[in-house]
Amino acid sequence: MSPTPPNLQDTAPNSQNTPPSHRPRVAVVGAGPIGLEAALEAASRGCEVSVYDAGRIGEHLLRFGWVTLFTPFAMNSSERGRARLSAADVALPAADALLTAGEFVAHYLEPLARLPELSAGLHERTRVAAIGREGLFKSDAVMAAGDRARVGRPFLLRVEPDGAPARFDRADVVIDASGVYGSPRATGPSGLPALGEESLGDRIDRHLVPLAAEGGAGPRYAGRRVLLVGDGYSAATALVELDALARRGEPARVTWVRTGDGREPFRAAPDDPLPERAALAASANRIARE
């Protein structure tokens, strides 16, 4: 996983607005694997880098931190990141290690964020609420022939740190690496909320929750009727955990609502090159057929 950042030379401010000695300011929204790798790449090109995250480093990964990742460590990290951490005497996992999401954050993302070229510009628990072009309103862009009016103008970011007043920061380049895990899809048609969905509140878990683990959410599910919605690997993971809960003597009655062609309960990738992902699909299909 090695993101390709924008051409920073092409996107740097033009000379009529900015002194020649100006270092391009890059703002990265999201301190997950893509955001930190992009920030490291930008820093290696001499840019001034700021990384913002509304939560912690790897916040979305930590929400399912107990789940083992399908892909080995070498596929989830970049050559630049591994080399930089090795040079800083950080002990790295084996290339073929299958880490949990939490272990990946602890053994790779957090050390990456502590590197001196990133740590000074890291802003955890700081939400980027809005992004605009400094000194430019929508009507100005229309009157000035659209996007041509935007070229060379720095970005203006409204950032809201937890427990501190909001402020405006500036950047020449913005990379949105905030991801999609924090914006789960609704359960109704075409991804819209189902009728009455909004009234259910916290009775809907929209992210994976630990069910079979000690101290997890299992007791809240045991003996209840559970509606499992979805046909991706997160749904398969939840089904396997619900089965483990049942085998522990705390069964729930599960109805699984999903799309598909009916040939298999769960549509697995043919000849999947990732054994752990293939095993999860096989387990989900076995449980659904029982």
XYZ file of N, CA and C in Angstrom, residues 28-211:
552
model
N -2.673 17.041 5.235
C -3.213 15.698 5.045
C -4.334 15.497 6.059
N -5.512 15.163 5.574
C -6.656 14.929 6.451
C -6.793 13.430 6.663
N -6.475 12.973 7.863
C -6.545 11.555 8.176
C -5.181 10.987 8.518
N -5.027 10.477 9.756
C -3.750 9.906 10.195
C -3.816 8.389 10.200
N -4.364 7.836 9.127
C -4.352 6.401 8.918
C -3.187 6.017 8.031
N -3.177 4.777 7.522
C -2.032 4.340 6.706
C -1.809 5.171 5.456
N -2.870 5.512 4.728
C -2.697 6.313 3.512
C -2.234 7.721 3.852
N -2.863 8.329 4.862
C -2.501 9.691 5.226
C -1.061 9.808 5.680
N -0.609 8.900 6.540
C 0.764 8.983 7.048
C 1.787 8.667 5.968
N 1.463 7.707 5.093
C 2.395 7.408 3.994
C 2.497 8.604 3.047
N 1.366 9.239 2.757
C 1.380 10.416 1.882
C 2.162 11.553 2.532
N 1.982 11.723 3.845
C 2.702 12.776 4.557
C 4.201 12.518 4.542
N 4.594 11.261 4.720
C 6.012 10.917 4.686
C 6.602 11.198 3.310
N 5.860 10.862 2.268
C 6.319 11.131 0.902
C 6.484 12.631 0.681
N 5.499 13.419 1.130
C 5.570 14.871 0.954
C 6.751 15.450 1.725
N 6.977 14.959 2.944
C 8.105 15.451 3.744
C 9.427 15.131 3.064
N 9.517 13.959 2.413
C 10.756 13.580 1.732
C 11.040 14.482 0.540
N 10.001 15.170 0.042
C 10.177 16.100 -1.081
C 10.400 17.530 -0.607
N 10.605 17.697 0.690
C 10.914 19.017 1.214
C 9.717 19.867 1.547
N 8.543 19.275 1.621
C 7.343 20.035 1.935
C 7.171 20.200 3.443
N 6.459 21.228 3.815
C 6.048 21.431 5.207
C 4.713 20.711 5.382
N 4.669 19.717 6.252
C 3.525 18.807 6.318
C 2.773 18.960 7.624
N 1.444 19.009 7.526
C 0.554 18.956 8.680
C -0.425 17.810 8.463
N -0.618 17.006 9.494
C -1.552 15.875 9.435
C -2.613 16.074 10.508
N -3.873 15.992 10.103
C -4.991 16.203 11.028
C -5.818 14.921 11.131
N -6.239 14.611 12.333
C -7.174 13.502 12.514
C -8.155 13.863 13.612
N -9.433 13.585 13.357
C -10.458 13.883 14.354
C -10.330 12.989 15.577
N -9.632 11.857 15.436
C -9.419 10.947 16.555
C -7.936 10.745 16.814
N -7.571 9.479 16.980
C -6.183 9.121 17.240
C -5.504 8.668 15.949
N -4.224 8.400 16.030
C -3.523 7.777 14.906
C -4.187 6.427 14.632
N -4.540 6.187 13.369
C -5.186 4.920 13.017
C -6.548 4.740 13.658
N -7.291 5.810 13.847
C -8.571 5.754 14.560
C -9.514 4.707 14.002
N -9.687 4.670 12.697
C -10.635 3.716 12.111
C -10.165 2.281 12.292
N -8.878 2.042 12.152
C -8.352 0.696 12.371
C -8.559 0.258 13.819
N -8.415 1.178 14.745
C -8.571 0.829 16.152
C -10.004 0.462 16.495
N -10.944 0.888 15.675
C -12.341 0.522 15.930
C -12.581 -0.968 15.722
N -11.738 -1.615 14.928
C -11.823 -3.077 14.812
C -10.440 -3.670 15.082
N -9.811 -3.161 16.147
C -8.430 -3.494 16.442
C -8.169 -4.955 16.740
N -9.197 -5.724 17.146
C -9.015 -7.142 17.478
C -9.043 -8.046 16.251
N -9.436 -7.499 15.091
C -9.610 -8.294 13.877
C -8.265 -8.463 13.173
N -7.945 -9.702 12.780
C -6.706 -9.964 12.046
C -6.851 -9.497 10.598
N -5.878 -8.743 10.111
C -5.908 -8.255 8.741
C -5.645 -9.403 7.768
N -6.241 -9.320 6.597
C -6.055 -10.366 5.577
C -4.646 -10.351 5.004
N -4.114 -9.158 4.836
C -2.879 -8.998 4.079
C -1.668 -8.964 5.008
N -0.541 -9.547 4.572
C 0.673 -9.538 5.399
C 1.237 -8.132 5.542
N 2.088 -7.966 6.532
C 2.608 -6.640 6.875
C 3.252 -5.943 5.681
N 3.999 -6.670 4.868
C 4.688 -6.039 3.745
C 3.725 -5.401 2.755
N 2.508 -5.920 2.659
C 1.523 -5.352 1.735
C 0.803 -4.145 2.334
N 0.895 -3.975 3.641
C 0.209 -2.869 4.322
C 1.138 -1.711 4.653
N 2.379 -1.807 4.222
C 3.364 -0.781 4.532
C 4.158 -0.471 3.269
N 4.823 0.662 3.263
C 5.597 1.060 2.080
C 7.083 0.804 2.293
N 7.814 0.684 1.206
C 9.266 0.529 1.300
C 9.889 1.734 1.999
N 9.388 2.928 1.666
C 9.941 4.137 2.292
C 9.688 4.119 3.797
N 8.470 3.757 4.190
C 8.148 3.738 5.611
C 8.976 2.728 6.380
N 9.109 1.523 5.825
C 9.907 0.491 6.505
C 11.370 0.895 6.601
N 11.899 1.468 5.511
C 13.300 1.882 5.522
C 13.534 3.002 6.531
N 12.611 3.936 6.589
C 12.767 5.073 7.512
C 12.710 4.604 8.959
N 11.808 3.672 9.265
C 11.705 3.169 10.632
C 12.899 2.305 11.002
N 13.378 1.519 10.046
C 14.573 0.714 10.315
C 15.763 1.610 10.619
N 15.864 2.714 9.889
C 16.959 3.654 10.136
C 16.840 4.301 11.510
N 15.611 4.372 12.033
C 15.375 4.942 13.360
C 15.411 3.866 14.447
N 15.895 2.669 14.087
C 16.041 1.546 15.034
C 14.710 1.069 15.609
N 13.661 1.143 14.794
C 12.364 0.606 15.199
C 12.281 -0.844 14.740
N 11.987 -1.757 15.653
C 11.839 -3.169 15.298
C 10.510 -3.373 14.581
N 10.578 -3.897 13.377
C 9.382 -4.058 12.551
C 8.925 -5.515 12.540
N 7.628 -5.748 12.329
C 7.137 -7.124 12.186
C 7.738 -7.788 10.948
N 7.675 -9.104 10.903
C 8.135 -9.840 9.725
C 7.281 -9.474 8.519
N 7.875 -9.560 7.345
C 7.166 -9.169 6.128
C 5.883 -9.959 5.932
N 5.867 -11.238 6.329
C 4.691 -12.075 6.115
C 3.785 -12.153 7.340
N 4.029 -11.316 8.352
C 3.228 -11.361 9.581
C 1.800 -10.892 9.311
N 0.843 -11.625 9.863
C -0.564 -11.231 9.801
C -0.915 -10.594 11.141
N -0.993 -9.286 11.150
C -1.233 -8.531 12.373
C -2.716 -8.251 12.543
N -3.122 -8.045 13.779
C -4.445 -7.471 13.982
C -4.375 -5.992 13.608
N -5.533 -5.383 13.412
C -5.551 -3.962 13.072
C -4.889 -3.136 14.171
N -5.129 -3.507 15.432
C -4.506 -2.786 16.537
C -3.004 -2.948 16.570
N -2.517 -4.154 16.273
C -1.071 -4.381 16.237
C -0.424 -3.580 15.107
N -1.106 -3.481 13.977
C -0.573 -2.708 12.858
C -0.415 -1.247 13.246
N -1.399 -0.708 13.970
C -1.292 0.678 14.440
C -0.122 0.816 15.398
N -0.024 -0.101 16.366
C 1.011 0.008 17.402
C 2.420 -0.187 16.858
N 2.593 -1.111 15.914
C 3.943 -1.473 15.460
C 4.382 -0.746 14.193
N 3.458 -0.030 13.538
C 3.864 0.659 12.316
C 3.363 2.105 12.262
N 2.059 2.315 12.394
C 1.540 3.677 12.222
C 2.004 4.623 13.321
N 1.951 4.171 14.572
C 2.384 5.067 15.657
C 3.879 5.391 15.568
N 4.773 4.404 15.327
C 6.182 4.777 15.138
C 6.393 5.702 13.939
N 5.616 5.493 12.864
C 5.732 6.354 11.693
C 5.376 7.796 12.061
N 4.297 7.959 12.818
C 3.855 9.303 13.196
C 4.839 9.983 14.143
N 5.660 9.197 14.865
C 6.622 9.775 15.796
C 7.923 10.203 15.126
N 8.097 9.881 13.860
C 9.305 10.328 13.157
C 9.372 11.859 13.188
N 10.551 12.436 13.316
C 10.642 13.894 13.473
C 10.042 14.679 12.317
N 10.098 14.131 11.110
C 9.554 14.876 9.969
C 8.029 14.912 9.960
N 7.386 14.085 10.785
C 5.923 14.078 10.854
C 5.395 14.554 12.205
N 6.110 14.264 13.277
C 5.561 14.510 14.614
C 5.268 15.983 14.879
N 6.106 16.883 14.356
C 5.916 18.309 14.631
C 4.624 18.839 14.020
N 4.183 18.218 12.928
C 2.970 18.688 12.257
C 1.761 17.799 12.469
N 1.821 16.901 13.459
C 0.717 15.978 13.703
C -0.291 16.605 14.658
N -1.569 16.584 14.264
C -2.638 17.163 15.080
C -3.715 16.100 15.286
N -3.598 15.363 16.395
C -4.630 14.378 16.726
C -5.813 15.069 17.385
N -6.952 14.395 17.349
C -8.199 14.914 17.932
C -8.465 16.344 17.464
N -8.230 16.543 16.188
C -8.439 17.849 15.558
C -9.218 17.639 14.269
N -10.454 18.062 14.281
C -11.333 17.849 13.119
C -11.162 18.975 12.104
N -11.049 18.591 10.835
C -11.085 19.569 9.752
C -12.551 19.721 9.354
N -13.145 20.830 9.747
C -14.587 21.016 9.564
C -14.943 21.531 8.182
N -14.053 22.297 7.560
C -14.352 22.867 6.241
C -13.047 23.269 5.568
N -13.072 23.255 4.224
C -11.904 23.642 3.430
C -12.367 24.571 2.317
N -11.701 25.675 2.158
C -12.005 26.606 1.077
C -10.728 27.179 0.495
N -10.891 28.077 -0.484
C -9.742 28.789 -1.054
C -9.701 30.179 -0.426
N -8.550 30.558 0.069
C -8.442 31.824 0.783
C -8.789 33.002 -0.119
N -9.674 33.871 0.383
C -10.041 35.082 -0.338
C -10.937 34.865 -1.527
N -11.525 33.689 -1.652
C -12.350 33.387 -2.826
C -13.712 32.877 -2.380
N -14.762 33.505 -2.911
C -16.117 33.053 -2.667
C -16.642 32.375 -3.927
N -17.716 31.634 -3.788
C -18.274 30.927 -4.934
C -18.626 31.885 -6.059
N -19.210 33.029 -5.730
C -19.588 33.999 -6.764
C -18.360 34.556 -7.473
N -17.233 34.680 -6.721
C -15.998 35.165 -7.347
C -15.508 34.186 -8.411
N -15.588 32.885 -8.098
C -15.119 31.879 -9.044
C -15.962 31.888 -10.308
N -17.262 32.076 -10.152
C -18.158 32.107 -11.318
C -17.851 33.324 -12.184
N -17.665 34.466 -11.549
C -17.420 35.695 -12.298
C -16.053 35.670 -12.984
N -15.124 34.917 -12.415
C -13.762 34.903 -12.957
C -13.472 33.649 -13.765
N -14.477 33.151 -14.456
C -14.318 32.003 -15.358
C -13.899 30.738 -14.620
N -14.551 30.500 -13.490
C -14.431 29.205 -12.818
C -13.072 28.934 -12.220
N -12.525 27.755 -12.534
C -11.357 27.257 -11.822
C -10.108 28.100 -12.020
N -10.047 28.907 -13.084
C -8.851 29.720 -13.293
C -8.631 30.691 -12.144
N -9.711 31.110 -11.492
C -9.595 32.035 -10.372
C -9.021 31.359 -9.140
N -9.035 30.031 -9.111
C -8.584 29.307 -7.935
C -7.092 28.995 -7.950
N -6.505 29.013 -9.158
C -5.109 28.617 -9.299
C -4.202 29.559 -8.506
N -3.328 28.961 -7.703
C -2.360 29.749 -6.955
C -2.851 30.260 -5.627
N -4.154 30.147 -5.353
C -4.667 30.603 -4.061
C -4.501 29.490 -3.029
N -3.990 29.804 -1.866
C -3.826 28.757 -0.844
C -5.174 28.284 -0.319
N -5.174 27.070 0.188
C -6.352 26.536 0.851
C -6.446 27.111 2.256
N -7.659 27.272 2.713
C -7.932 27.711 4.075
C -8.731 26.605 4.752
N -8.202 26.079 5.847
C -8.841 24.975 6.556
C -9.346 25.475 7.904
N -10.615 25.240 8.164
C -11.144 25.499 9.512
C -10.939 24.226 10.320
N -10.088 24.289 11.340
C -9.777 23.115 12.140
C -10.292 23.328 13.561
N -10.806 22.248 14.139
C -11.455 22.323 15.445
C -10.828 21.302 16.392
N -9.821 21.711 17.175
C -9.194 20.791 18.127
C -10.121 20.517 19.309
N -10.074 19.307 19.826
C -10.830 18.997 21.034
C -10.328 19.860 22.189
N -11.255 20.520 22.864
C -10.903 21.283 24.052
C -10.168 22.576 23.788
N -10.166 23.044 22.550
C -9.481 24.297 22.224
C -10.303 25.048 21.185
N -10.108 26.364 21.079
C -10.877 27.132 20.097
C -10.549 26.718 18.662
N -11.525 26.863 17.789
C -11.301 26.619 16.361
C -10.326 27.662 15.810
N -9.659 27.290 14.720
C -8.723 28.212 14.086
C -8.711 27.945 12.582
N -8.036 28.817 11.851
C -7.842 28.625 10.420
C -6.369 28.328 10.152
N -6.100 27.261 9.412
C -4.750 26.940 8.949
C -4.715 27.052 7.427
N -3.529 27.236 6.886
C -3.367 27.395 5.447
C -2.529 26.266 4.872
N -2.791 25.955 3.614
C -2.027 24.916 2.918
C -2.051 25.201 1.431
N -1.026 24.732 0.731
C -0.974 24.842 -0.726
C -1.531 23.607 -1.406
N -1.444 22.476 -0.706
C -1.961 21.200 -1.209
C -2.732 20.548 -0.084
N -3.896 19.981 -0.404
C -4.683 19.233 0.577
C -4.881 17.817 0.051
N -4.573 16.828 0.882
C -4.800 15.423 0.544
C -5.852 14.884 1.505
N -6.980 14.457 0.957
C -8.046 13.902 1.786
C -7.834 12.398 1.912
N -7.361 11.962 3.077
C -7.165 10.542 3.359
C -8.017 10.135 4.562
N -9.186 10.759 4.670
C -10.047 10.518 5.832
C -10.759 9.176 5.764
N -10.822 8.563 4.575
C -11.406 7.230 4.468
C -12.918 7.228 4.532
N -13.491 6.029 4.509
C -14.954 5.888 4.474
C -15.498 5.129 5.682
N -14.622 4.566 6.516
C -15.108 3.738 7.620
C -15.940 4.546 8.611
N -15.645 5.820 8.723
C -16.388 6.671 9.638
C -17.731 7.111 9.103
N -18.049 6.745 7.863
C -19.335 7.127 7.262
C -20.048 5.880 6.757
N -20.560 5.058 7.668
C -21.203 3.811 7.246
C -22.459 4.067 6.423
N -22.748 3.146 5.526
C -23.918 3.265 4.668
C -25.183 2.982 5.458
N -26.253 3.657 5.110
C -27.549 3.385 5.731
C -28.078 2.045 5.222
N -29.167 1.565 5.815
C -29.641 0.209 5.532
C -30.768 0.146 4.513
N -31.258 1.275 4.038
C -32.405 1.268 3.139
C -32.031 1.180 1.677
N -33.021 1.331 0.785
C -32.771 1.218 -0.659
C -31.850 2.323 -1.152
N -30.979 1.949 -2.088
C -30.027 2.878 -2.706
C -29.128 3.559 -1.682
N -28.907 2.907 -0.537
C -28.042 3.471 0.480
C -28.681 4.550 1.322
N -29.996 4.771 1.149
C -30.716 5.761 1.950
C -31.172 5.129 3.258
N -31.431 5.941 4.289
C -31.932 5.359 5.536
C -33.280 4.668 5.330
N -33.408 3.490 5.907
C -34.690 2.795 5.866
C -35.707 3.580 6.686
N -36.974 3.374 6.382
C -38.021 4.077 7.121
C -37.958 3.681 8.592
N -37.835 4.658 9.440
C -37.754 4.412 10.869
C -36.356 4.154 11.378
N -35.360 4.094 10.486
C -34.004 3.776 10.914
C -33.458 4.803 11.897
N -33.744 6.066 11.658
C -33.194 7.116 12.508
C -33.668 6.997 13.943
N -34.836 6.409 14.160
C -35.396 6.334 15.511
C -34.765 5.232 16.355
N -33.940 4.362 15.739
C -33.387 3.227 16.466
C -32.137 3.586 17.268
N -31.524 4.703 16.945
C -30.396 5.184 17.733
C -29.293 4.158 17.897
N -28.871 3.944 19.177
C -27.748 3.044 19.434
C -28.143 1.571 19.415
N -29.370 1.263 18.994
C -29.730 -0.142 18.798
C -29.117 -0.687 17.510
N -28.578 0.199 16.693
C -27.863 -0.210 15.476
C -26.372 -0.014 15.699
N -25.601 -1.092 15.604
C -24.139 -1.000 15.604
C -23.693 -0.873 14.155
N -23.118 0.247 13.800
C -22.756 0.508 12.404
C -21.307 0.147 12.100
N -20.586 -0.311 13.099
C -19.217 -0.779 12.902
C -19.076 -2.132 13.581
N -18.017 -2.843 13.237
C -17.765 -4.128 13.872
C -17.574 -3.939 15.374
N -18.141 -4.860 16.146
C -17.956 -4.831 17.597
C -17.456 -6.206 18.028
N -16.590 -6.270 19.051
C -16.133 -7.580 19.534
C -17.257 -8.288 20.276
N -17.608 -9.465 19.812
C -18.726 -10.191 20.399
C -18.268 -11.348 21.271
